[in-house]
Structures are given as C-alpha cells and as structure tokens.
Short mmCIF file of C-alpha atoms in Angstrom, two decimals:
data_model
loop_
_atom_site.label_atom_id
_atom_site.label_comp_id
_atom_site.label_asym_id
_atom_site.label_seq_id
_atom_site.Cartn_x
_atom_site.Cartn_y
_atom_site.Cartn_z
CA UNK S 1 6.62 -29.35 -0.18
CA UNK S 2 4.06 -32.01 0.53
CA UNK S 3 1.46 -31.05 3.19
CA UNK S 4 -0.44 -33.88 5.31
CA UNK S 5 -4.13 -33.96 5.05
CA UNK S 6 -6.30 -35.65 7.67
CA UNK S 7 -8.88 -37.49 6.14
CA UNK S 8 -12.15 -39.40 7.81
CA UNK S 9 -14.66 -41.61 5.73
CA UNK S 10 -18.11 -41.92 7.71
CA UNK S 11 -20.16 -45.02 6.36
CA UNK S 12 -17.26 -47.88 5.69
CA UNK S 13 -19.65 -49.93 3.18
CA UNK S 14 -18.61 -50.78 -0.46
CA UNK S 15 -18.37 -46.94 -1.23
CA UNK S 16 -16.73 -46.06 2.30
CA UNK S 17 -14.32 -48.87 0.94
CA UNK S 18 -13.44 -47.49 -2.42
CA UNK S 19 -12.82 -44.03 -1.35
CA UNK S 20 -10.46 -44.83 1.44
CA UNK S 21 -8.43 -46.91 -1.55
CA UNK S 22 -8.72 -43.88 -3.77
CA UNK S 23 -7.34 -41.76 -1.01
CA UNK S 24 -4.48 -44.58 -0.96
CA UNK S 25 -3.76 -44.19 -4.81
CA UNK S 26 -4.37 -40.73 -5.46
CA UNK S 27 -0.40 -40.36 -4.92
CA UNK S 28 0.61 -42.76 -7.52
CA UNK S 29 -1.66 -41.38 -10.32
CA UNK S 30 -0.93 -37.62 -9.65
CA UNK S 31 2.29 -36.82 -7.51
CA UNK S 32 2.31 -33.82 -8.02
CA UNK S 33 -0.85 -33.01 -5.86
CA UNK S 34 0.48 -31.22 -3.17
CA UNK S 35 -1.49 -32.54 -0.42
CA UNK S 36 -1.21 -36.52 0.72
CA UNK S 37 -4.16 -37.48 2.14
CA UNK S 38 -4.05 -40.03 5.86
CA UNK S 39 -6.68 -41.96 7.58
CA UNK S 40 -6.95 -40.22 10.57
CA UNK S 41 -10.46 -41.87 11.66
CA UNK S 42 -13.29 -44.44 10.24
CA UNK S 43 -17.41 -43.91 12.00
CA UNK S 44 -19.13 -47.22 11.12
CA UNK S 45 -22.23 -48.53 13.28
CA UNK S 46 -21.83 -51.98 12.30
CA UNK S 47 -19.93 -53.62 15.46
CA UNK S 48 -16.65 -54.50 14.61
CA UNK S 49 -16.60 -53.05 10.81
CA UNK S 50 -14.65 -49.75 12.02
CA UNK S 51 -12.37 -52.08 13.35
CA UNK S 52 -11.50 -54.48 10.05
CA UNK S 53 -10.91 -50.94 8.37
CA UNK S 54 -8.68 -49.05 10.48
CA UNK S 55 -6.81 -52.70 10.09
CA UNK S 56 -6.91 -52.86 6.81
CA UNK S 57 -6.27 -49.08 5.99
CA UNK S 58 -4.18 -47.97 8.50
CA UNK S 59 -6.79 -45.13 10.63
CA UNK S 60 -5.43 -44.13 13.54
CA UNK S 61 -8.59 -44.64 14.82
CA UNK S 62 -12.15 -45.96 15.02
CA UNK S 63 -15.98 -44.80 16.52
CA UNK S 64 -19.64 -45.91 15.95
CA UNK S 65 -20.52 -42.07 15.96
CA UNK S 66 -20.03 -39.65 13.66
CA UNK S 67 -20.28 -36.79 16.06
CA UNK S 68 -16.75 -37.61 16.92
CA UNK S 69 -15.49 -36.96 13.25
CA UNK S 70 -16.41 -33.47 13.64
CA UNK S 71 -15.34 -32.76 16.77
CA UNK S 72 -11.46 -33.79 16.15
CA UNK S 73 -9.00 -31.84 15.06
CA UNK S 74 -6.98 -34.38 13.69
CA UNK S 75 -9.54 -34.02 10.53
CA UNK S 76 -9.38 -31.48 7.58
CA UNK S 77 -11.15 -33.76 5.10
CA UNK S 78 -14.46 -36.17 5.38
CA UNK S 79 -16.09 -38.50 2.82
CA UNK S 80 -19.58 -39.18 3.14
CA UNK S 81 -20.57 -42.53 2.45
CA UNK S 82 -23.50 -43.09 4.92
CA UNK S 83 -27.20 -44.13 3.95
CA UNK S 84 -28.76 -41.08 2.12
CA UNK S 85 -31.12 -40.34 5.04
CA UNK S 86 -28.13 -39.13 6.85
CA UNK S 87 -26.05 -36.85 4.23
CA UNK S 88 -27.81 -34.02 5.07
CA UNK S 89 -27.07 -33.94 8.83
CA UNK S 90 -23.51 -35.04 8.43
CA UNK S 91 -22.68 -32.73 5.44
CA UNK S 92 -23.97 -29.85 7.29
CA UNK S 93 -22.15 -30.54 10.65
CA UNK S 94 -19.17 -31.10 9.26
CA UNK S 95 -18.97 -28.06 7.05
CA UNK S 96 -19.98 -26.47 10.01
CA UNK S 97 -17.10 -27.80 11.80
CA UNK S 98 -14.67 -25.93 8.91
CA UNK S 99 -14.58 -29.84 7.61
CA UNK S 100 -13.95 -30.37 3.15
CA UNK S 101 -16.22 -32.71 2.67
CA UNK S 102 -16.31 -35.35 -0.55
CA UNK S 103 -20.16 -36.45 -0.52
CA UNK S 104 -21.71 -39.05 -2.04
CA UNK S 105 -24.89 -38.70 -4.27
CA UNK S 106 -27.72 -37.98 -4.25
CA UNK S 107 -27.07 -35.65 -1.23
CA UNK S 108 -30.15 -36.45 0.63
CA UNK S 109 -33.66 -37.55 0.16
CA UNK S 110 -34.62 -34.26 -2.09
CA UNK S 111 -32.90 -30.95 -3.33
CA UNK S 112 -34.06 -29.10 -0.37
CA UNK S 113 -31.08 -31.48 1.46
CA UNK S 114 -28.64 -30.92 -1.52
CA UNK S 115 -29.12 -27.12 -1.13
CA UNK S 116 -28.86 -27.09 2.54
CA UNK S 117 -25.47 -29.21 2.69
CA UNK S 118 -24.33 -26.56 -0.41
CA UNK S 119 -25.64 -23.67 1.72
CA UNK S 120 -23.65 -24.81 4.74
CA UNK S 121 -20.23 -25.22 2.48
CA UNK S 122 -20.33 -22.13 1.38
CA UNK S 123 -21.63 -20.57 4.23
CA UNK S 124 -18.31 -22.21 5.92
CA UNK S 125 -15.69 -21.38 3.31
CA UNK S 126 -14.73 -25.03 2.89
CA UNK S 127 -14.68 -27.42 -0.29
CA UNK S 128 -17.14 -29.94 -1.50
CA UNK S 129 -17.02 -32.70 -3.93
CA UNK S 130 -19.95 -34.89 -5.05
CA UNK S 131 -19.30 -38.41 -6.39
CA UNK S 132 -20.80 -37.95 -9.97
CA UNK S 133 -17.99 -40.43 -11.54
CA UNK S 134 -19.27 -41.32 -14.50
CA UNK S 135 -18.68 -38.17 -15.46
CA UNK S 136 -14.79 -38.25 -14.90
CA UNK S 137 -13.81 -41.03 -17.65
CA UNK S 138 -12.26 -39.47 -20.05
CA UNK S 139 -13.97 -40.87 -22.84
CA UNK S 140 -17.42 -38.81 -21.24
CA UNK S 141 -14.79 -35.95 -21.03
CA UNK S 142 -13.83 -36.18 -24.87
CA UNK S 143 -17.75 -36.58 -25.83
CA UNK S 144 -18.62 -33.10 -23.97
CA UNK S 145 -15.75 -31.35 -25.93
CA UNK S 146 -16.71 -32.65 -29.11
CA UNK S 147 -20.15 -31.86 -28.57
CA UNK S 148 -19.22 -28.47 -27.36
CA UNK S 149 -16.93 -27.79 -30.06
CA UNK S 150 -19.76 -28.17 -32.56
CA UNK S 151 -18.13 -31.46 -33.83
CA UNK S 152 -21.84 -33.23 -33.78
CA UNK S 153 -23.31 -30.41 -35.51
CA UNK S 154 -25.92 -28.86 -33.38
CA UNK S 155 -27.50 -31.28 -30.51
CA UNK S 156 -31.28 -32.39 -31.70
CA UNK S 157 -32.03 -35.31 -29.38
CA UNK S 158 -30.21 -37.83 -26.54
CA UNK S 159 -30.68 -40.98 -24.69
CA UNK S 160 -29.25 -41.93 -21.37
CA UNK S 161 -29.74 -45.29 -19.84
CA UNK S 162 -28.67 -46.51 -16.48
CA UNK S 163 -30.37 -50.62 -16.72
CA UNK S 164 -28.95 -52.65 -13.79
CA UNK S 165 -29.95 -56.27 -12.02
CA UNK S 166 -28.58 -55.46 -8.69
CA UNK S 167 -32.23 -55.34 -6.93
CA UNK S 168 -33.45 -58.17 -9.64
CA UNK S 169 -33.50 -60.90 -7.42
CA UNK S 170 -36.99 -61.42 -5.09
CA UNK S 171 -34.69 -62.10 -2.42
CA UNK S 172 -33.15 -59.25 -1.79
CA UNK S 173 -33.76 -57.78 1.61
CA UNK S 174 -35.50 -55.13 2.27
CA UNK S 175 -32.73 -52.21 3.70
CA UNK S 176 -32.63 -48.82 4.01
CA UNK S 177 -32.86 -48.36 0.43
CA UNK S 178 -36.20 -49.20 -0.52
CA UNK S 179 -37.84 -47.10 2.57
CA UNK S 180 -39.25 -43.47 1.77
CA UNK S 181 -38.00 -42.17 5.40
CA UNK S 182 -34.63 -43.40 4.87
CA UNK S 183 -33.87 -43.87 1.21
CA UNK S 184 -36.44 -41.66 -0.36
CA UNK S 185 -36.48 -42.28 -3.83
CA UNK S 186 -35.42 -45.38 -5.29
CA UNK S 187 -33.83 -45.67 -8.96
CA UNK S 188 -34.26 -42.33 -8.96
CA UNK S 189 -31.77 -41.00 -6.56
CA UNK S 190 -29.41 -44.06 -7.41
CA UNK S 191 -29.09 -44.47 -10.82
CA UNK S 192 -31.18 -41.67 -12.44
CA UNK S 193 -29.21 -39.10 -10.50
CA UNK S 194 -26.05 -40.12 -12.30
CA UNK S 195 -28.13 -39.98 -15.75
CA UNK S 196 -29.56 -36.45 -14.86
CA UNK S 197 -25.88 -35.35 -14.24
CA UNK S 198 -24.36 -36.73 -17.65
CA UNK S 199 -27.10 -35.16 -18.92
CA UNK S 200 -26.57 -31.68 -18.15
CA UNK S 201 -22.59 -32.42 -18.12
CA UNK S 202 -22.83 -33.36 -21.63
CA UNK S 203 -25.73 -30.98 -22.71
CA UNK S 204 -26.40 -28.26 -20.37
CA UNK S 205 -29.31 -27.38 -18.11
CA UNK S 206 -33.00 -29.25 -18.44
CA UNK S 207 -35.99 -27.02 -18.06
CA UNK S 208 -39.23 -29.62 -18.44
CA UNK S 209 -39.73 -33.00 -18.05
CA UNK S 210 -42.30 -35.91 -18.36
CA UNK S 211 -41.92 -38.97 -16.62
CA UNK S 212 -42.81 -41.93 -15.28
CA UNK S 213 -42.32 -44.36 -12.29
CA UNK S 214 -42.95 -48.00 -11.33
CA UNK S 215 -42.24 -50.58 -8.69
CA UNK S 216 -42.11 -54.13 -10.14
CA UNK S 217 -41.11 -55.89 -7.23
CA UNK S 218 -43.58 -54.73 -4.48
CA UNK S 219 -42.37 -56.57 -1.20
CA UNK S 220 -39.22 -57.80 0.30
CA UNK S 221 -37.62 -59.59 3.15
CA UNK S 222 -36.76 -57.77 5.80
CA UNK S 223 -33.22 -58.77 6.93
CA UNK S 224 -32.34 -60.11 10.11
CA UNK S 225 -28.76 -58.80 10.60
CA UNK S 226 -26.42 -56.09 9.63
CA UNK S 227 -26.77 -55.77 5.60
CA UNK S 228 -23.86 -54.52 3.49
CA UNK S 229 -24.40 -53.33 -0.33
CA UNK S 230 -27.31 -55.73 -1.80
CA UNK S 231 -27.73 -58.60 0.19
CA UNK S 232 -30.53 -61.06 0.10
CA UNK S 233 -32.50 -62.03 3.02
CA UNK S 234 -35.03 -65.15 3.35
CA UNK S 235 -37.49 -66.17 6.17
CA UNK S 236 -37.75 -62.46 7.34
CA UNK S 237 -41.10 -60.42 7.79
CA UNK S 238 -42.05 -59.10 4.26
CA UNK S 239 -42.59 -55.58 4.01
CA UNK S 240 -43.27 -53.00 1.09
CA UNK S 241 -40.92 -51.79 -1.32
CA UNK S 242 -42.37 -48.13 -0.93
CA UNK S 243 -39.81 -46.39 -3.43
CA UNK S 244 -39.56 -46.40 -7.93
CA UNK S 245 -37.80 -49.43 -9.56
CA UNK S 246 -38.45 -47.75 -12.91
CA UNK S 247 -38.18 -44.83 -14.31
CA UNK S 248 -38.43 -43.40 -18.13
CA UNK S 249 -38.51 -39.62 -18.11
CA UNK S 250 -38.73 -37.11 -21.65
CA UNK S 251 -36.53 -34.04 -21.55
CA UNK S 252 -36.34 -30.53 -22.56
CA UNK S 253 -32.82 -28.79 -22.43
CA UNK S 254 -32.55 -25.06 -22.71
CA UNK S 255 -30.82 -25.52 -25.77
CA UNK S 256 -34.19 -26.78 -27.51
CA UNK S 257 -32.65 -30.60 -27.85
CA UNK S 258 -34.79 -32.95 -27.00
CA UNK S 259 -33.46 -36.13 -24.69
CA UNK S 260 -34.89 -39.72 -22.54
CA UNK S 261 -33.54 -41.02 -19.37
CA UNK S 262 -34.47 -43.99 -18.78
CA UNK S 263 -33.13 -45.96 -15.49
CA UNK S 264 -34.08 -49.39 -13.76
CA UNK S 265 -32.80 -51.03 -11.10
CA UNK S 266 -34.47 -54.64 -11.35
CA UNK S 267 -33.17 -55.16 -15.43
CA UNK S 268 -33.14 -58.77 -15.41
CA UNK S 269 -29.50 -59.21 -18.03
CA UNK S 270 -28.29 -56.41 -17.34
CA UNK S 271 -25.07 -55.63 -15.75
CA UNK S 272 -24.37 -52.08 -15.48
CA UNK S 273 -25.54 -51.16 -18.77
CA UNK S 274 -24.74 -47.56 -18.11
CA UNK S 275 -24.37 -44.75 -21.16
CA UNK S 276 -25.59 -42.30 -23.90
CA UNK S 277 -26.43 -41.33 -27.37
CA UNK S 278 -26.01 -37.97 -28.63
CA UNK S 279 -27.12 -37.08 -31.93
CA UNK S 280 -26.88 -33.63 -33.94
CA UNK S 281 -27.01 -32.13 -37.22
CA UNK S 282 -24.20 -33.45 -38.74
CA UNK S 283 -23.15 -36.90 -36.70
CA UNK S 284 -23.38 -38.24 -33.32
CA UNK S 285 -21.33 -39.93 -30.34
CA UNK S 286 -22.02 -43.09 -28.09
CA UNK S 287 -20.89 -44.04 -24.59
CA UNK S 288 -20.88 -47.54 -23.14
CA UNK S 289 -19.39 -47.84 -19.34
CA UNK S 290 -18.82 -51.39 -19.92
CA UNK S 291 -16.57 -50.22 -22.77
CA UNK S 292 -15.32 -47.06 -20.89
CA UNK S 293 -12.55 -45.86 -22.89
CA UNK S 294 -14.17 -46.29 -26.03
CA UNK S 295 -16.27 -43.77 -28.25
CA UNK S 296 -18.90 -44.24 -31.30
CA UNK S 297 -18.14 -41.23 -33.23
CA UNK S 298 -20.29 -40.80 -36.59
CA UNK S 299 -18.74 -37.16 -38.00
CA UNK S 300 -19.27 -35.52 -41.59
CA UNK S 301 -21.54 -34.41 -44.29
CA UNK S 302 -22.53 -37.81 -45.48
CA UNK S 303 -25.93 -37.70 -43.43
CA UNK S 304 -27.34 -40.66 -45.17
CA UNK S 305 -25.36 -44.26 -44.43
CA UNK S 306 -22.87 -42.25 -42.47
CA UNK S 307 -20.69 -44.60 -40.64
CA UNK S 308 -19.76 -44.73 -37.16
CA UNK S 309 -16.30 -45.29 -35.86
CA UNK S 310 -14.88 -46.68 -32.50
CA UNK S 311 -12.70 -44.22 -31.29
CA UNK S 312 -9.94 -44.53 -28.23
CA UNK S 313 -9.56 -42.42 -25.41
CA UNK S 314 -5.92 -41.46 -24.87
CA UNK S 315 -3.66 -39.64 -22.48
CA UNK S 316 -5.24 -36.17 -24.33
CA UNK S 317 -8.49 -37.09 -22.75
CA UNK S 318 -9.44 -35.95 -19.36
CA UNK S 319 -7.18 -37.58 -17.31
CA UNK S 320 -6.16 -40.58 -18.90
CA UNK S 321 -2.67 -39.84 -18.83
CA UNK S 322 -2.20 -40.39 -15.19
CA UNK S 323 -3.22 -44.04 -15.66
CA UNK S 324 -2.07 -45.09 -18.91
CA UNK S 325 0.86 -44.04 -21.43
CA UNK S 326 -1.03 -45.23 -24.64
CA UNK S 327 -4.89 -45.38 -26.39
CA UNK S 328 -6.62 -48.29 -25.57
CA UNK S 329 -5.20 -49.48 -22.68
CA UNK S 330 -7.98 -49.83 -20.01
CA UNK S 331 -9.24 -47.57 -17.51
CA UNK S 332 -11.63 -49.30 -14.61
CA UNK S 333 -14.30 -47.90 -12.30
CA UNK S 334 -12.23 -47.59 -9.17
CA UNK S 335 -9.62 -44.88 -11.30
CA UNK S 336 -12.98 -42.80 -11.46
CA UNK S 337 -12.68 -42.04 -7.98
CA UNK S 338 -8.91 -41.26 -7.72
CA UNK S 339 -9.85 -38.95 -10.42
CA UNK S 340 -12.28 -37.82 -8.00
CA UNK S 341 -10.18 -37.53 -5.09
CA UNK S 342 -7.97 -35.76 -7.28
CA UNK S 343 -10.07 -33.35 -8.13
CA UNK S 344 -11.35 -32.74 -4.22
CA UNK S 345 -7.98 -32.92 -2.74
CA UNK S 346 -6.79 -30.18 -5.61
CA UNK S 347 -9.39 -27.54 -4.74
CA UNK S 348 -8.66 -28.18 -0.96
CA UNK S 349 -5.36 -27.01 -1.80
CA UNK S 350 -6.33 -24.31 -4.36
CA UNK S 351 -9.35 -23.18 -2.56
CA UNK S 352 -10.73 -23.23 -6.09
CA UNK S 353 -13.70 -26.31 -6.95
CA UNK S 354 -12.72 -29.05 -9.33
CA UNK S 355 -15.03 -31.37 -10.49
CA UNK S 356 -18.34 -32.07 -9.37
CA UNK S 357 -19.39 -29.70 -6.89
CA UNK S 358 -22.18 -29.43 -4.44
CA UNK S 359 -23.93 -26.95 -7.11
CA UNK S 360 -24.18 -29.78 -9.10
CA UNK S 361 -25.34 -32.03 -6.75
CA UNK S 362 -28.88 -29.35 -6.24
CA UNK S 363 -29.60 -29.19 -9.79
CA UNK S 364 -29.46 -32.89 -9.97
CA UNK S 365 -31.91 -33.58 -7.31
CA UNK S 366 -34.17 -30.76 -8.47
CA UNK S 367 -34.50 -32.76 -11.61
CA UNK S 368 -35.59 -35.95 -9.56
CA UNK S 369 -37.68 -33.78 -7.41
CA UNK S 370 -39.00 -32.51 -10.53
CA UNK S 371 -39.46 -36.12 -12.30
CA UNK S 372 -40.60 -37.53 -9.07
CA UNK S 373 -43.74 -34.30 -9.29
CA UNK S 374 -44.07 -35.46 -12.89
CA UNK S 375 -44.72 -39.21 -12.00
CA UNK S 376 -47.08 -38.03 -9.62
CA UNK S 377 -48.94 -35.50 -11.49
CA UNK S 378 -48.63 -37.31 -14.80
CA UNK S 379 -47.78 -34.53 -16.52
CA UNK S 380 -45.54 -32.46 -17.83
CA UNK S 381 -43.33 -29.89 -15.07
CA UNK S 382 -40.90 -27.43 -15.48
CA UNK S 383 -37.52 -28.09 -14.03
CA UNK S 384 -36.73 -24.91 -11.35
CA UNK S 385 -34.13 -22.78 -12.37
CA UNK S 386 -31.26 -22.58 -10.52
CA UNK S 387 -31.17 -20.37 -8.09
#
C-alpha cells in the first residue's frame, strides 16, 4: 500500500523549482518507495511567484509566509530552499512543528546554525535531508568504494575543485548572496561546502586546515526589483561585495592523507568545472561532473607510466539502475535530486536516515567556519571534532 505524503517547498527559486520536479519524478525512478509525495502548499515572497507554481505544479495552495507551512496539518514533509539567512529559523520551526524537513546547504550562515537545525530534528524525532548531490552520482558512489576497498592503495593526497563563472560578470547584482548578514560566506558556503562534503564522503573526517580567501570583484549593482538565481543589474546604487570569491584551502584528514580544495565563483571559462583527484599507493581515480558517469581509474603495480582508464558507471553503481538499463547512458544533474528525494522520502518511511543527513551538514560548515578562522588568522587551525 502506497501512503500520501504532504509535501511544502518554502523558497520557489531555481532550487525550490527542481525539488518540487524531483518530488514529481521520484515515482517513476523508484516505485517501489512506499510513500508518494503531493504539493500540498508553496511560501514564496515574490508577488505572484507562489502563484505560477501552484499552477504549474499542482499545490493546493499558496502564501507569502512561511509561518503558515508549519502551522498546517496538511504537511508531513518541507524542503527548504530559502536564502541561507533564513534556514536556521525555518528548519528549526518546522522540526519543531513534527515537520521532515529536506534542507538545502549550507544550513545557515555558520555551524552554530547547522547544529541548531540538527539539534531541533532530533530533538523532534523527525527526518532530515541535506542537499549534498554531488555526492549521489553514482560514479562519486563507485570512487568511495573503490577507495574504501583499498583498490587505490592507501590514500596519500587529493584535489577537489569547484571553478564556476556564474558571479563572473561585473554586472551582476548585488543580492542576498554577497551580504555577510544575509549570505554570510560567499564561495565558501556555496561551492566549497559541496567540496568539503566530497571530501570527507570520499576520504573521511579533516582535522587541520590552511586557507585562503579573496574577493576579486569588490562592488556590485544593487538591483532594483525582485532577483531570481544570478541576475545582473545596471544603473543601481553600487555597494560592496562583503563576502570570499576565492578560496584555496590545504587539508589534513585523520587518515594522514594530505588534500586541496580549491573553489571560485568568478572563474572566467569555466562552467561548472566541478570534481576530484584521488591518488594512493598503488593508482588513483578522477571525477569530472561535466562527465558525470564517467571515472579515471589508474589501478596496478606498474607505478611508473601506469595508465589511466575511463571507466562507466552502470546500473551496479549507486543508483544508476533506476535511470538507465545500460553503462554509459547519461545521467543529468536534476536525477541527483530524485536520488535525493529518494533517499529523504525512504527514511521518512523507515524512520531510519538515508543519505546526507543534517550530521553532515555540521561537520561541513565547521570546516568553513574553520577555513573561514584560517583566512583570517593566516594560519594553520584545527578542524573541531565532532561532537
């Protein structure tokens, strides 16, 4: 038997928009989920975007507050999809209100949100997912058990790189996202939060770090209207960009390997150039998102001129299956999130966390917060255990 789940998303930008479609599909890819999720009700501020969703999407119905998501009893589920300013208030109101609750990363403005938002959940005895996708493509999947399965040898150093243009252009306006108050960090809690996830998914837990910070493009536009994603804005005020554009950071993992993350927002030619390099004793593996289903696999005893192979993810990987029947037929960045929704709407129904969790989400930021005190400092800081 299939049980109804009412679902909300609060925030109906870009993201708000591709989890309400991942709700849609989650059906298709894995039917045998027992719980299908409906739109029950979409919180937007924007005038009139509510409105173009629930049309779109089929909600039964729309607000401009929030508040009213927790307060109805129509709603099991919420995704978080707001400006990061407000995840900590929302996430902890409706766990409060015995709401699941998928949340988008970073959580927050620091780890002291993450952990509060974590604290409530459990506190509450409800579920929460985190949207750490790059983690779910299989091919990431299939790296971690090879690494784990000693196939690499054992792990000496790594690279992960998150280089993107979407903030390259001077005329981008200056939102939310570039303001301490309401987007504390910049790169850092966008793209390097993602890196500092692979990084422990694939390698385990970081305990000191180095790093540094820069802002290349020091004042924007401030925009005029309602902004959606990364629009541009001309003829506005010009104010300060007051959060990190840059960031290269050294790593320590408990394991003794030694890593670099290295993430930019502003990469002039580069187009979501997101991925790793793992290297150990005996070979090494690569990852590039813009060739997601594919692996660089260098295995054997050859050391010397070894060569590397391009390996494809099949239905044995992760959960490849539930898209395609054969290797090397491609995956795309929207199945990430039905994998994710999977994964959330499976331990709603277990009770039992698949996936990222909000545990993951606090020893991600406690690495930025942690980076962020090394920028500062300009030295070297040890990453807080968890606790």
């Amino acid at each position: 038997m299939v049980d109804a789940l009412g679902v909300a998303v609060v925030g109906f930008g870009w993201m708000g928009r591709v989890h309400t479609q991942a709700y849609a599909r989650v059906a298709h890819h894995f039917p045998g989920l027992p719980l299908r999720p409906e739109p029950v009700v979409v919180a937007e501020e924007v005038p009139g975007r509510a409105e173009e969703a629930a049309a779109q999407y089929g909600f039964a119905s729309t607000t401009r507050d929030w508040r009213d998501v927790a307060a109805d009893p129509r709603v099991r589920a919420v995704s978080i999809t707001a400006p990061n300013f407000l995840h900590r208030e929302i996430g902890v109101a409706m766990a409060e209100a015995g709401k699941h609750i998928w949340i988008e990363k970073p959580v927050g403005l620091t780890a002291e949100d993450a952990r509060a938002v974590a604290d409530a959940v459990a506190k509450a005895g409800v579920q929460g997912a985190v949207g750490f996708n790059y983690r779910n493509a299989p091919a990431v999947e299939a790296a971690r058990d090879l690494i784990a399965s000693g196939g690499i040898g054992r792990v000496t150093h790594a690279r992960v790189r998150l280089f993107s243009d979407y903030a390259a252009h001077p005329e981008g306006a200056l939102t939310w996202r570039y303001e301490r108050e309401r987007g504390g960090s910049g790169v850092l809690g966008d793209l390097a939060s993602h890196g500092a996830d692979l990084a422990r998914f694939l390698l385990g837990d970081i305990t000191s770090l180095s790093a540094d910070t820069a802002v290349f493009l020091p004042e924007r536009a401030r925009p005029t209207g309602a902004t959606a994603g990364h629009s541009r804005a001309t003829g506005g005020e010009m104010g300060a960009v007051e959060n990190e554009d840059y960031v290269n950071c050294l790593l320590r993992f408990a394991s003794g390997a030694r890593g670099v993350l290295e993430a930019c927002r502003v990469s002039v030619g580069e187009q979501n150039n997101y991925g790793f390099e793992v290297h150990g004793t005996e070979g090494a593996v690569f990852w590039d998102f813009r060739r997601m289903n594919e692996l660089g696999v260098s295995r054997g005893t050859g050391y010397q001129d070894q060569p590397v192979s391009t390996v494809y993810v099949g239905p044995g990987d992760g959960e490849f299956g539930a898209f395609q029947p054969g290797a090397a037929n491609a995956m795309g960045y929207d199945d990430l999130k039905v994998i994710e929704a999977y994964r959330f709407l499976r331990s709603v129904a277990e009770g039992v966390p698949y996936g990222a969790t909000l545990a993951d989400a606090v020893r991600s930021a406690t690495v930025l917060d942690a980076m962020a005190r090394s920028a500062e400092e300009r030295a070297w800081v040890t990453v807080d255990a968890p606790a």
